[in-house]
PDB file of C-alpha atoms and ligand atoms in Angstrom:
ATOM      1  CA  UNK A   1     -16.149 -20.243  -2.841  1.00 55.00           C
ATOM      2  CA  UNK A   2     -18.223 -19.285  -5.424  1.00 55.00           C
ATOM      3  CA  UNK A   3     -20.493 -22.398  -6.951  1.00 62.00           C
ATOM      4  CA  UNK A   4     -19.351 -23.388  -9.482  1.00 69.00           C
ATOM      5  CA  UNK A   5     -17.914 -19.952 -10.526  1.00 80.00           C
ATOM      6  CA  UNK A   6     -15.321 -19.555 -12.996  1.00 92.00           C
ATOM      7  CA  UNK A   7     -12.620 -18.317 -12.591  1.00 93.00           C
ATOM      8  CA  UNK A   8     -12.163 -15.049 -15.317  1.00 91.00           C
ATOM      9  CA  UNK A   9      -9.159 -12.662 -14.017  1.00 90.00           C
ATOM     10  CA  UNK A  10      -7.631 -11.400 -10.473  1.00 92.00           C
ATOM     11  CA  UNK A  11      -6.510  -7.743  -9.570  1.00 92.00           C
ATOM     12  CA  UNK A  12      -4.010  -7.833  -7.605  1.00 94.00           C
ATOM     13  CA  UNK A  13      -6.129  -8.326  -4.293  1.00 97.00           C
ATOM     14  CA  UNK A  14      -9.657  -9.483  -6.194  1.00 98.00           C
ATOM     15  CA  UNK A  15     -11.160 -11.738  -8.155  1.00 97.00           C
ATOM     16  CA  UNK A  16     -13.906 -12.114 -10.242  1.00 97.00           C
ATOM     17  CA  UNK A  17     -16.084 -14.608 -11.921  1.00 97.00           C
ATOM     18  CA  UNK A  18     -18.486 -15.657 -13.497  1.00 97.00           C
ATOM     19  CA  UNK A  19     -22.522 -16.491 -12.399  1.00 97.00           C
ATOM     20  CA  UNK A  20     -23.476 -16.774 -15.696  1.00 96.00           C
ATOM     21  CA  UNK A  21     -23.854 -15.217 -19.368  1.00 96.00           C
ATOM     22  CA  UNK A  22     -25.675 -11.516 -18.120  1.00 97.00           C
ATOM     23  CA  UNK A  23     -23.750 -11.662 -13.892  1.00 97.00           C
ATOM     24  CA  UNK A  24     -19.951 -12.410 -12.907  1.00 98.00           C
ATOM     25  CA  UNK A  25     -19.423 -12.041  -9.032  1.00 98.00           C
ATOM     26  CA  UNK A  26     -16.600  -9.833  -7.209  1.00 98.00           C
ATOM     27  CA  UNK A  27     -14.811 -11.105  -4.031  1.00 98.00           C
ATOM     28  CA  UNK A  28     -12.389  -8.428  -2.676  1.00 98.00           C
ATOM     29  CA  UNK A  29      -9.856 -10.571  -0.257  1.00 98.00           C
ATOM     30  CA  UNK A  30      -8.525  -9.164   2.840  1.00 98.00           C
ATOM     31  CA  UNK A  31      -4.882  -8.699   0.924  1.00 98.00           C
ATOM     32  CA  UNK A  32      -2.708  -5.808   1.543  1.00 98.00           C
ATOM     33  CA  UNK A  33      -1.238  -3.905  -1.293  1.00 98.00           C
ATOM     34  CA  UNK A  34       2.364  -1.636  -1.028  1.00 97.00           C
ATOM     35  CA  UNK A  35       4.925  -0.158  -2.967  1.00 96.00           C
ATOM     36  CA  UNK A  36       3.021  -1.948  -5.525  1.00 94.00           C
ATOM     37  CA  UNK A  37       3.437  -5.112  -3.651  1.00 97.00           C
ATOM     38  CA  UNK A  38       1.252  -7.021  -2.443  1.00 98.00           C
ATOM     39  CA  UNK A  39       2.082  -8.905   1.395  1.00 98.00           C
ATOM     40  CA  UNK A  40       2.173 -11.214   2.461  1.00 98.00           C
ATOM     41  CA  UNK A  41       0.431 -10.737   5.758  1.00 98.00           C
ATOM     42  CA  UNK A  42      -3.629  -9.615   5.421  1.00 98.00           C
ATOM     43  CA  UNK A  43      -5.464  -7.254   6.675  1.00 98.00           C
ATOM     44  CA  UNK A  44      -8.534  -9.022   8.569  1.00 98.00           C
ATOM     45  CA  UNK A  45     -11.624  -8.086   7.133  1.00 98.00           C
ATOM     46  CA  UNK A  46     -10.242  -4.653   4.867  1.00 98.00           C
ATOM     47  CA  UNK A  47     -12.334  -6.745   1.802  1.00 98.00           C
ATOM     48  CA  UNK A  48     -15.472  -6.058   3.402  1.00 99.00           C
ATOM     49  CA  UNK A  49     -14.488  -2.618   3.861  1.00 98.00           C
ATOM     50  CA  UNK A  50     -14.459  -1.935   0.578  1.00 98.00           C
ATOM     51  CA  UNK A  51     -16.798  -4.455  -0.470  1.00 99.00           C
ATOM     52  CA  UNK A  52     -19.391  -2.273   2.007  1.00 99.00           C
ATOM     53  CA  UNK A  53     -17.618   1.246   0.533  1.00 98.00           C
ATOM     54  CA  UNK A  54     -17.691   1.591  -2.906  1.00 98.00           C
ATOM     55  CA  UNK A  55     -21.832  -0.588  -2.570  1.00 99.00           C
ATOM     56  CA  UNK A  56     -22.347   2.392  -0.615  1.00 99.00           C
ATOM     57  CA  UNK A  57     -21.174   4.586  -3.069  1.00 99.00           C
ATOM     58  CA  UNK A  58     -22.787   2.832  -5.742  1.00 99.00           C
ATOM     59  CA  UNK A  59     -26.601   2.607  -3.995  1.00 98.00           C
ATOM     60  CA  UNK A  60     -26.073   6.927  -3.094  1.00 98.00           C
ATOM     61  CA  UNK A  61     -24.509   8.491  -7.751  1.00 99.00           C
ATOM     62  CA  UNK A  62     -26.959   5.843  -9.042  1.00 98.00           C
ATOM     63  CA  UNK A  63     -29.031   9.244  -9.922  1.00 98.00           C
ATOM     64  CA  UNK A  64     -25.929  10.423 -11.401  1.00 98.00           C
ATOM     65  CA  UNK A  65     -24.853   6.998 -12.857  1.00 99.00           C
ATOM     66  CA  UNK A  66     -26.450   3.480 -12.296  1.00 99.00           C
ATOM     67  CA  UNK A  67     -23.592   1.363 -11.862  1.00 99.00           C
ATOM     68  CA  UNK A  68     -23.523  -2.568 -11.885  1.00 98.00           C
ATOM     69  CA  UNK A  69     -24.207  -3.809  -8.657  1.00 99.00           C
ATOM     70  CA  UNK A  70     -27.425  -6.005  -8.346  1.00 98.00           C
ATOM     71  CA  UNK A  71     -26.376  -7.846  -5.043  1.00 98.00           C
ATOM     72  CA  UNK A  72     -24.431  -8.494  -1.889  1.00 98.00           C
ATOM     73  CA  UNK A  73     -23.606 -11.448  -0.730  1.00 98.00           C
ATOM     74  CA  UNK A  74     -24.020 -12.367   3.112  1.00 98.00           C
ATOM     75  CA  UNK A  75     -20.225 -12.606   3.778  1.00 98.00           C
ATOM     76  CA  UNK A  76     -19.771  -9.197   2.902  1.00 98.00           C
ATOM     77  CA  UNK A  77     -16.809  -8.946   0.806  1.00 98.00           C
ATOM     78  CA  UNK A  78     -18.719 -10.771  -3.049  1.00 98.00           C
ATOM     79  CA  UNK A  79     -19.951  -8.465  -5.005  1.00 98.00           C
ATOM     80  CA  UNK A  80     -23.421 -10.309  -7.409  1.00 98.00           C
ATOM     81  CA  UNK A  81     -22.603  -7.634 -10.629  1.00 98.00           C
ATOM     82  CA  UNK A  82     -23.690  -6.986 -13.923  1.00 98.00           C
ATOM     83  CA  UNK A  83     -21.712  -7.609 -17.056  1.00 98.00           C
ATOM     84  CA  UNK A  84     -20.745  -4.860 -18.810  1.00 98.00           C
ATOM     85  CA  UNK A  85     -18.261  -4.041 -21.860  1.00 98.00           C
ATOM     86  CA  UNK A  86     -14.914  -2.496 -20.071  1.00 97.00           C
ATOM     87  CA  UNK A  87     -13.916   1.132 -22.040  1.00 98.00           C
ATOM     88  CA  UNK A  88     -10.833   0.735 -22.739  1.00 97.00           C
ATOM     89  CA  UNK A  89      -9.682   4.188 -20.395  1.00 97.00           C
ATOM     90  CA  UNK A  90      -8.945   4.349 -16.945  1.00 98.00           C
ATOM     91  CA  UNK A  91     -11.033   7.163 -15.757  1.00 98.00           C
ATOM     92  CA  UNK A  92      -8.985   9.223 -13.207  1.00 98.00           C
ATOM     93  CA  UNK A  93     -10.965  12.181 -11.508  1.00 98.00           C
ATOM     94  CA  UNK A  94      -7.414  14.857  -9.266  1.00 98.00           C
ATOM     95  CA  UNK A  95      -9.013  17.232  -6.682  1.00 98.00           C
ATOM     96  CA  UNK A  96      -5.482  17.450  -5.348  1.00 98.00           C
ATOM     97  CA  UNK A  97      -1.803  17.156  -7.263  1.00 98.00           C
ATOM     98  CA  UNK A  98      -0.341  14.583  -6.048  1.00 98.00           C
ATOM     99  CA  UNK A  99       1.077  10.906  -7.045  1.00 97.00           C
ATOM    100  CA  UNK A 100       1.497  10.762 -11.012  1.00 97.00           C
ATOM    101  CA  UNK A 101       0.198  13.963 -11.957  1.00 98.00           C
ATOM    102  CA  UNK A 102       2.426  16.500  -9.542  1.00 98.00           C
ATOM    103  CA  UNK A 103       5.524  14.320 -11.033  1.00 98.00           C
ATOM    104  CA  UNK A 104       3.649  14.999 -14.768  1.00 98.00           C
ATOM    105  CA  UNK A 105       3.397  18.864 -13.503  1.00 98.00           C
ATOM    106  CA  UNK A 106       6.907  19.043 -12.133  1.00 98.00           C
ATOM    107  CA  UNK A 107       8.386  17.874 -15.558  1.00 98.00           C
ATOM    108  CA  UNK A 108       5.615  19.730 -17.697  1.00 98.00           C
ATOM    109  CA  UNK A 109       3.929  22.031 -15.914  1.00 98.00           C
ATOM    110  CA  UNK A 110       0.610  20.159 -16.722  1.00 98.00           C
ATOM    111  CA  UNK A 111      -1.672  16.729 -16.444  1.00 98.00           C
ATOM    112  CA  UNK A 112      -3.136  14.836 -19.418  1.00 98.00           C
ATOM    113  CA  UNK A 113      -2.979  18.460 -20.887  1.00 97.00           C
ATOM    114  CA  UNK A 114      -5.211  19.573 -18.167  1.00 98.00           C
ATOM    115  CA  UNK A 115      -2.290  23.119 -17.750  1.00 98.00           C
ATOM    116  CA  UNK A 116      -1.584  24.589 -13.989  1.00 98.00           C
ATOM    117  CA  UNK A 117      -0.877  27.237 -12.267  1.00 98.00           C
ATOM    118  CA  UNK A 118       2.695  27.460 -12.085  1.00 98.00           C
ATOM    119  CA  UNK A 119       3.594  27.256  -8.305  1.00 96.00           C
ATOM    120  CA  UNK A 120       1.675  24.540  -6.791  1.00 98.00           C
ATOM    121  CA  UNK A 121       3.771  22.104  -4.678  1.00 98.00           C
ATOM    122  CA  UNK A 122       2.696  18.916  -3.467  1.00 98.00           C
ATOM    123  CA  UNK A 123      -0.518  18.444  -2.648  1.00 98.00           C
ATOM    124  CA  UNK A 124      -1.707  21.614  -3.397  1.00 98.00           C
ATOM    125  CA  UNK A 125      -5.826  21.835  -4.220  1.00 98.00           C
ATOM    126  CA  UNK A 126      -6.210  22.878  -7.469  1.00 98.00           C
ATOM    127  CA  UNK A 127      -8.585  24.848  -8.599  1.00 98.00           C
ATOM    128  CA  UNK A 128     -10.982  22.850  -9.791  1.00 98.00           C
ATOM    129  CA  UNK A 129     -10.893  18.848 -10.254  1.00 98.00           C
ATOM    130  CA  UNK A 130      -9.971  17.572 -13.217  1.00 98.00           C
ATOM    131  CA  UNK A 131     -10.584  14.511 -15.779  1.00 98.00           C
ATOM    132  CA  UNK A 132      -6.200  11.769 -15.912  1.00 98.00           C
ATOM    133  CA  UNK A 133      -7.517   9.742 -18.046  1.00 98.00           C
ATOM    134  CA  UNK A 134      -4.932   6.897 -18.751  1.00 98.00           C
ATOM    135  CA  UNK A 135      -4.700   3.725 -20.486  1.00 97.00           C
ATOM    136  CA  UNK A 136      -5.045   0.197 -19.154  1.00 92.00           C
ATOM    137  CA  UNK A 137      -1.653  -1.625 -18.723  1.00 85.00           C
ATOM    138  CA  UNK A 138      -1.919  -5.250 -18.533  1.00 81.00           C
ATOM    139  CA  UNK A 139       1.476  -5.102 -16.264  1.00 82.00           C
ATOM    140  CA  UNK A 140       3.011  -2.273 -15.175  1.00 82.00           C
ATOM    141  CA  UNK A 141       1.308   0.994 -14.914  1.00 88.00           C
ATOM    142  CA  UNK A 142      -1.752   3.414 -15.464  1.00 93.00           C
ATOM    143  CA  UNK A 143      -0.240   5.745 -18.248  1.00 96.00           C
ATOM    144  CA  UNK A 144      -1.522   8.646 -18.274  1.00 98.00           C
ATOM    145  CA  UNK A 145      -2.726  10.211 -21.473  1.00 98.00           C
ATOM    146  CA  UNK A 146      -4.892  13.672 -22.662  1.00 96.00           C
ATOM    147  CA  UNK A 147      -8.371  14.355 -23.792  1.00 95.00           C
ATOM    148  CA  UNK A 148      -6.765  13.750 -27.221  1.00 97.00           C
ATOM    149  CA  UNK A 149      -5.953  10.253 -26.848  1.00 97.00           C
ATOM    150  CA  UNK A 150      -8.811   9.211 -24.662  1.00 98.00           C
ATOM    151  CA  UNK A 151     -11.509  10.732 -27.617  1.00 98.00           C
ATOM    152  CA  UNK A 152      -9.386   7.939 -30.102  1.00 97.00           C
ATOM    153  CA  UNK A 153     -10.095   5.582 -28.020  1.00 97.00           C
ATOM    154  CA  UNK A 154     -13.172   6.043 -26.917  1.00 98.00           C
ATOM    155  CA  UNK A 155     -15.462   8.706 -29.388  1.00 98.00           C
ATOM    156  CA  UNK A 156     -15.258  11.958 -29.161  1.00 98.00           C
ATOM    157  CA  UNK A 157     -19.150  11.576 -28.451  1.00 98.00           C
ATOM    158  CA  UNK A 158     -18.379   8.596 -25.668  1.00 98.00           C
ATOM    159  CA  UNK A 159     -14.971  10.215 -24.290  1.00 98.00           C
ATOM    160  CA  UNK A 160     -17.902  13.699 -23.081  1.00 98.00           C
ATOM    161  CA  UNK A 161     -20.220  12.268 -21.644  1.00 98.00           C
ATOM    162  CA  UNK A 162     -17.230   9.618 -19.364  1.00 98.00           C
ATOM    163  CA  UNK A 163     -15.222  12.780 -18.247  1.00 98.00           C
ATOM    164  CA  UNK A 164     -18.768  14.782 -17.321  1.00 98.00           C
ATOM    165  CA  UNK A 165     -19.787  11.622 -15.287  1.00 98.00           C
ATOM    166  CA  UNK A 166     -16.775  10.986 -13.991  1.00 98.00           C
ATOM    167  CA  UNK A 167     -16.439  15.002 -12.769  1.00 99.00           C
ATOM    168  CA  UNK A 168     -20.272  14.603 -10.549  1.00 99.00           C
ATOM    169  CA  UNK A 169     -19.187  11.782  -9.843  1.00 99.00           C
ATOM    170  CA  UNK A 170     -15.771  13.300  -7.925  1.00 99.00           C
ATOM    171  CA  UNK A 171     -17.567  16.875  -6.304  1.00 99.00           C
ATOM    172  CA  UNK A 172     -20.661  14.409  -4.582  1.00 98.00           C
ATOM    173  CA  UNK A 173     -18.233  12.525  -2.917  1.00 98.00           C
ATOM    174  CA  UNK A 174     -15.639  14.882  -2.205  1.00 98.00           C
ATOM    175  CA  UNK A 175     -17.968  16.694  -0.698  1.00 98.00           C
ATOM    176  CA  UNK A 176     -19.773  13.998   0.502  1.00 98.00           C
ATOM    177  CA  UNK A 177     -16.199  13.295   2.006  1.00 98.00           C
ATOM    178  CA  UNK A 178     -14.817  16.240   2.795  1.00 98.00           C
ATOM    179  CA  UNK A 179     -17.592  16.915   6.324  1.00 98.00           C
ATOM    180  CA  UNK A 180     -17.121  13.426   7.568  1.00 98.00           C
ATOM    181  CA  UNK A 181     -12.842  15.191   8.567  1.00 98.00           C
ATOM    182  CA  UNK A 182     -12.591  12.231   4.659  1.00 98.00           C
ATOM    183  CA  UNK A 183     -10.379  14.198   1.648  1.00 98.00           C
ATOM    184  CA  UNK A 184     -10.743  12.158  -1.838  1.00 98.00           C
ATOM    185  CA  UNK A 185      -7.151  14.005  -3.110  1.00 98.00           C
ATOM    186  CA  UNK A 186      -7.824  11.861  -5.994  1.00 98.00           C
ATOM    187  CA  UNK A 187     -10.024   8.480  -7.806  1.00 98.00           C
ATOM    188  CA  UNK A 188     -10.284   6.288 -10.668  1.00 98.00           C
ATOM    189  CA  UNK A 189     -13.801   4.343 -12.100  1.00 98.00           C
ATOM    190  CA  UNK A 190     -14.781   2.042 -14.211  1.00 98.00           C
ATOM    191  CA  UNK A 191     -16.418   2.953 -16.671  1.00 98.00           C
ATOM    192  CA  UNK A 192     -18.732   0.024 -19.261  1.00 98.00           C
ATOM    193  CA  UNK A 193     -21.359  -0.380 -21.512  1.00 98.00           C
ATOM    194  CA  UNK A 194     -24.709  -2.028 -21.208  1.00 98.00           C
ATOM    195  CA  UNK A 195     -26.430  -4.372 -23.938  1.00 98.00           C
ATOM    196  CA  UNK A 196     -28.777  -1.149 -24.639  1.00 98.00           C
ATOM    197  CA  UNK A 197     -25.487   0.964 -24.753  1.00 98.00           C
ATOM    198  CA  UNK A 198     -25.604   2.940 -21.558  1.00 98.00           C
ATOM    199  CA  UNK A 199     -22.317   4.174 -19.550  1.00 98.00           C
ATOM    200  CA  UNK A 200     -22.421   1.893 -16.283  1.00 99.00           C
ATOM    201  CA  UNK A 201     -20.704   1.959 -13.356  1.00 99.00           C
ATOM    202  CA  UNK A 202     -18.466  -0.656 -13.110  1.00 98.00           C
ATOM    203  CA  UNK A 203     -15.799  -2.363 -10.882  1.00 98.00           C
ATOM    204  CA  UNK A 204     -15.865  -0.418  -6.712  1.00 98.00           C
ATOM    205  CA  UNK A 205     -16.509   3.096  -6.743  1.00 98.00           C
ATOM    206  CA  UNK A 206     -14.859   5.361  -4.022  1.00 98.00           C
ATOM    207  CA  UNK A 207     -12.913   2.723  -1.757  1.00 98.00           C
ATOM    208  CA  UNK A 208      -9.406   3.490  -0.557  1.00 98.00           C
ATOM    209  CA  UNK A 209      -7.622   1.118  -2.708  1.00 98.00           C
ATOM    210  CA  UNK A 210      -9.514   2.890  -6.318  1.00 98.00           C
ATOM    211  CA  UNK A 211      -8.656   6.677  -4.449  1.00 98.00           C
ATOM    212  CA  UNK A 212      -6.416   8.462  -2.019  1.00 98.00           C
ATOM    213  CA  UNK A 213      -8.106   9.158   1.068  1.00 98.00           C
ATOM    214  CA  UNK A 214      -5.580  11.751   3.429  1.00 98.00           C
ATOM    215  CA  UNK A 215      -7.051  12.428   7.580  1.00 98.00           C
ATOM    216  CA  UNK A 216      -8.504  16.323   6.849  1.00 98.00           C
ATOM    217  CA  UNK A 217      -6.978  17.383  10.616  1.00 98.00           C
ATOM    218  CA  UNK A 218      -3.468  16.360   8.681  1.00 98.00           C
ATOM    219  CA  UNK A 219      -3.738  18.475   5.868  1.00 98.00           C
ATOM    220  CA  UNK A 220      -0.271  20.495   5.008  1.00 98.00           C
ATOM    221  CA  UNK A 221       0.312  20.736   0.937  1.00 98.00           C
ATOM    222  CA  UNK A 222       4.691  21.959  -0.133  1.00 98.00           C
ATOM    223  CA  UNK A 223       4.571  17.857   1.144  1.00 98.00           C
ATOM    224  CA  UNK A 224       3.753  14.294   0.670  1.00 98.00           C
ATOM    225  CA  UNK A 225       0.287  12.811   2.511  1.00 98.00           C
ATOM    226  CA  UNK A 226      -0.388  10.821   5.196  1.00 98.00           C
ATOM    227  CA  UNK A 227      -2.792   8.163   4.367  1.00 98.00           C
ATOM    228  CA  UNK A 228      -5.718   7.471   5.999  1.00 97.00           C
ATOM    229  CA  UNK A 229      -5.344   3.940   5.150  1.00 97.00           C
ATOM    230  CA  UNK A 230      -2.672   2.223   4.812  1.00 97.00           C
ATOM    231  CA  UNK A 231       0.474   4.748   6.485  1.00 97.00           C
ATOM    232  CA  UNK A 232       1.098   2.330   8.960  1.00 97.00           C
ATOM    233  CA  UNK A 233       1.733  -0.659   6.853  1.00 98.00           C
ATOM    234  CA  UNK A 234       3.926   2.645   4.554  1.00 98.00           C
ATOM    235  CA  UNK A 235       6.131   4.189   8.178  1.00 98.00           C
ATOM    236  CA  UNK A 236       6.696  -0.398   9.229  1.00 98.00           C
ATOM    237  CA  UNK A 237       7.871  -1.112   5.675  1.00 98.00           C
ATOM    238  CA  UNK A 238      10.214   1.976   5.856  1.00 97.00           C
ATOM    239  CA  UNK A 239      12.601   1.417   8.635  1.00 97.00           C
ATOM    240  CA  UNK A 240      12.810  -1.850   7.376  1.00 97.00           C
ATOM    241  CA  UNK A 241      15.398  -0.830   4.490  1.00 94.00           C
ATOM    242  CA  UNK A 242      13.021  -3.235   2.384  1.00 97.00           C
ATOM    243  CA  UNK A 243      14.078  -2.856  -1.543  1.00 97.00           C
ATOM    244  CA  UNK A 244      10.150  -2.624  -2.394  1.00 96.00           C
ATOM    245  CA  UNK A 245      10.670  -5.366  -4.874  1.00 97.00           C
ATOM    246  CA  UNK A 246       9.117  -8.693  -4.007  1.00 97.00           C
ATOM    247  CA  UNK A 247       8.329 -10.646  -1.770  1.00 97.00           C
ATOM    248  CA  UNK A 248       7.570  -8.388   0.616  1.00 98.00           C
ATOM    249  CA  UNK A 249       7.750  -8.410   4.047  1.00 98.00           C
ATOM    250  CA  UNK A 250       5.736  -9.934   6.526  1.00 98.00           C
ATOM    251  CA  UNK A 251       3.511  -7.717   8.854  1.00 98.00           C
ATOM    252  CA  UNK A 252       3.987  -7.179  13.284  1.00 98.00           C
ATOM    253  CA  UNK A 253       0.206  -7.915  15.043  1.00 98.00           C
ATOM    254  CA  UNK A 254       0.584  -4.119  15.489  1.00 98.00           C
ATOM    255  CA  UNK A 255       0.582  -2.446  12.803  1.00 98.00           C
ATOM    256  CA  UNK A 256      -2.260  -5.477  11.073  1.00 98.00           C
ATOM    257  CA  UNK A 257      -4.893  -3.565  14.125  1.00 98.00           C
ATOM    258  CA  UNK A 258      -3.593  -0.758  13.811  1.00 98.00           C
ATOM    259  CA  UNK A 259      -4.506  -0.861   9.543  1.00 98.00           C
ATOM    260  CA  UNK A 260      -7.096  -2.870  10.076  1.00 98.00           C
ATOM    261  CA  UNK A 261      -8.762   0.000  12.725  1.00 98.00           C
ATOM    262  CA  UNK A 262      -7.035   2.150   9.918  1.00 98.00           C
ATOM    263  CA  UNK A 263      -9.465   1.085   7.544  1.00 98.00           C
ATOM    264  CA  UNK A 264     -13.371   0.846   9.810  1.00 98.00           C
ATOM    265  CA  UNK A 265     -12.658   3.832  10.703  1.00 98.00           C
ATOM    266  CA  UNK A 266     -12.531   5.179   7.627  1.00 98.00           C
ATOM    267  CA  UNK A 267     -16.285   2.655   6.852  1.00 98.00           C
ATOM    268  CA  UNK A 268     -17.973   4.270   9.897  1.00 98.00           C
ATOM    269  CA  UNK A 269     -16.755   8.338   9.627  1.00 98.00           C
ATOM    270  CA  UNK A 270     -18.265   7.169   5.645  1.00 98.00           C
ATOM    271  CA  UNK A 271     -20.902   5.855   6.118  1.00 98.00           C
ATOM    272  CA  UNK A 272     -22.543   6.810   8.959  1.00 98.00           C
ATOM    273  CA  UNK A 273     -23.035   2.890  10.363  1.00 98.00           C
ATOM    274  CA  UNK A 274     -21.525   0.360  12.901  1.00 98.00           C
ATOM    275  CA  UNK A 275     -18.529  -1.478  10.528  1.00 99.00           C
ATOM    276  CA  UNK A 276     -20.350  -4.145  13.433  1.00 98.00           C
ATOM    277  CA  UNK A 277     -24.524  -3.973  11.608  1.00 98.00           C
ATOM    278  CA  UNK A 278     -22.218  -4.485   8.740  1.00 99.00           C
ATOM    279  CA  UNK A 279     -21.101  -7.576   9.254  1.00 98.00           C
ATOM    280  CA  UNK A 280     -24.325  -8.865  10.851  1.00 98.00           C
ATOM    281  CA  UNK A 281     -26.147  -7.471   7.196  1.00 98.00           C
ATOM    282  CA  UNK A 282     -24.342  -6.219   4.302  1.00 98.00           C
ATOM    283  CA  UNK A 283     -27.859  -3.834   3.190  1.00 98.00           C
ATOM    284  CA  UNK A 284     -27.860  -1.306   5.713  1.00 98.00           C
ATOM    285  CA  UNK A 285     -24.653   0.429   3.681  1.00 98.00           C
ATOM    286  CA  UNK A 286     -27.907   0.250   0.631  1.00 98.00           C
ATOM    287  CA  UNK A 287     -29.492   3.296   3.181  1.00 94.00           C
TER     288      UNK A 287
HETATM  289  C1  LIG B   1     -14.099  -6.340 -15.598  1.00 54.55           C
HETATM  290  N1  LIG B   1     -11.780  -5.831 -14.911  1.00 54.55           N
HETATM  291  C2  LIG B   1     -10.889  -4.853 -14.311  1.00 54.55           C
HETATM  292  C3  LIG B   1     -11.687  -7.727 -10.183  1.00 54.55           C
HETATM  293  C4  LIG B   1     -11.659  -6.153 -10.404  1.00 54.55           C
HETATM  294  N2  LIG B   1     -18.618  -5.403 -13.957  1.00 54.55           N
HETATM  295  C5  LIG B   1     -18.083  -6.109 -14.946  1.00 54.55           C
HETATM  296  N3  LIG B   1     -18.239  -6.380 -16.477  1.00 54.55           N
HETATM  297  C6  LIG B   1     -17.553  -7.313 -17.777  1.00 54.55           C
HETATM  298  N4  LIG B   1     -15.640  -6.308 -16.962  1.00 54.55           N
HETATM  299  C7  LIG B   1     -15.924  -6.753 -15.933  1.00 54.55           C
HETATM  300  C8  LIG B   1     -16.432  -5.443 -14.781  1.00 54.55           C
HETATM  301  C9  LIG B   1     -16.417  -5.476 -13.995  1.00 54.55           C
HETATM  302  N5  LIG B   1     -16.461  -4.374 -12.210  1.00 54.55           N
HETATM  303  C10 LIG B   1     -14.055  -5.356 -14.743  1.00 54.55           C
HETATM  304  N6  LIG B   1     -12.805  -6.567 -15.670  1.00 54.55           N
HETATM  305  C11 LIG B   1     -12.995  -6.692 -16.454  1.00 54.55           C
HETATM  306  C12 LIG B   1     -10.588  -5.166 -13.104  1.00 54.55           C
HETATM  307  N7  LIG B   1     -11.251  -6.486 -12.332  1.00 54.55           N
HETATM  308  C13 LIG B   1      -9.947  -6.983 -12.191  1.00 54.55           C
HETATM  309  C14 LIG B   1      -9.795  -8.548 -11.244  1.00 54.55           C
HETATM  310  O1  LIG B   1     -10.737  -7.545 -10.704  1.00 54.55           O
END
């Protein structure tokens, strides 16, 4: 555990500690959630895969927007980061129509104020990626909001900047991933401000927990897409007749091994690196 660090927050699968006035330590566990429930069984190295991927993207998107990454620790799952003043906004970009975007579209024909063509199907590719902000819910689900509501939360000028930066990040990473056989259906960022009021990318970036990764060779609009990383877990859970309320089920060894292999495969395809090289020295992802 981190040396004399105070615990300042936790997500479903990550913990945040204070190192000093300016720095936090973000630690990614091997916990996995499905249908919004954290399961009792861990996926070995999942936290390292996500930390490595996030650092890989931070290193490659610094010209688009600076980020909070200061250092990767040797354990491969802990990141020292700059402490920011986080914006009260989830910055979501969608390139495909799925999840809550698909739900909102079916109900209203629009997503966060973006009116879309009338004949779109589940998982269709959008003509252009769209910025679809959401509020940060303390508990339960984030709520999608339109651009006027988002601009009220952060101010019009900051909203415009956040939208442009988010779209640019998504265009960069989705093009890169698509060349490697992975579709980034959508993604979520958390942005903050440094002491000078400059916009900085925080949290994690383009991980399977913050984005939907779809295998490109199985993409078929008109139906929900299999998840690159979690599909074994979801399929297994569906065989149990579990009602998707806590507690979640234990996972058998073959589901754990298959899921770990998919996370490692996503890491290796996207980074072009051997995962073993990352375990030997996490800094290889910084290129
Ligand atoms: C922060 N969250 C929400 C980890 C993820 N660099 C930062 N500076 C200040 N605050 C935060 C960050 C970051 N990242 C982000 N909470 C605080 C997401 N957390 C929840 C807990 O697990």
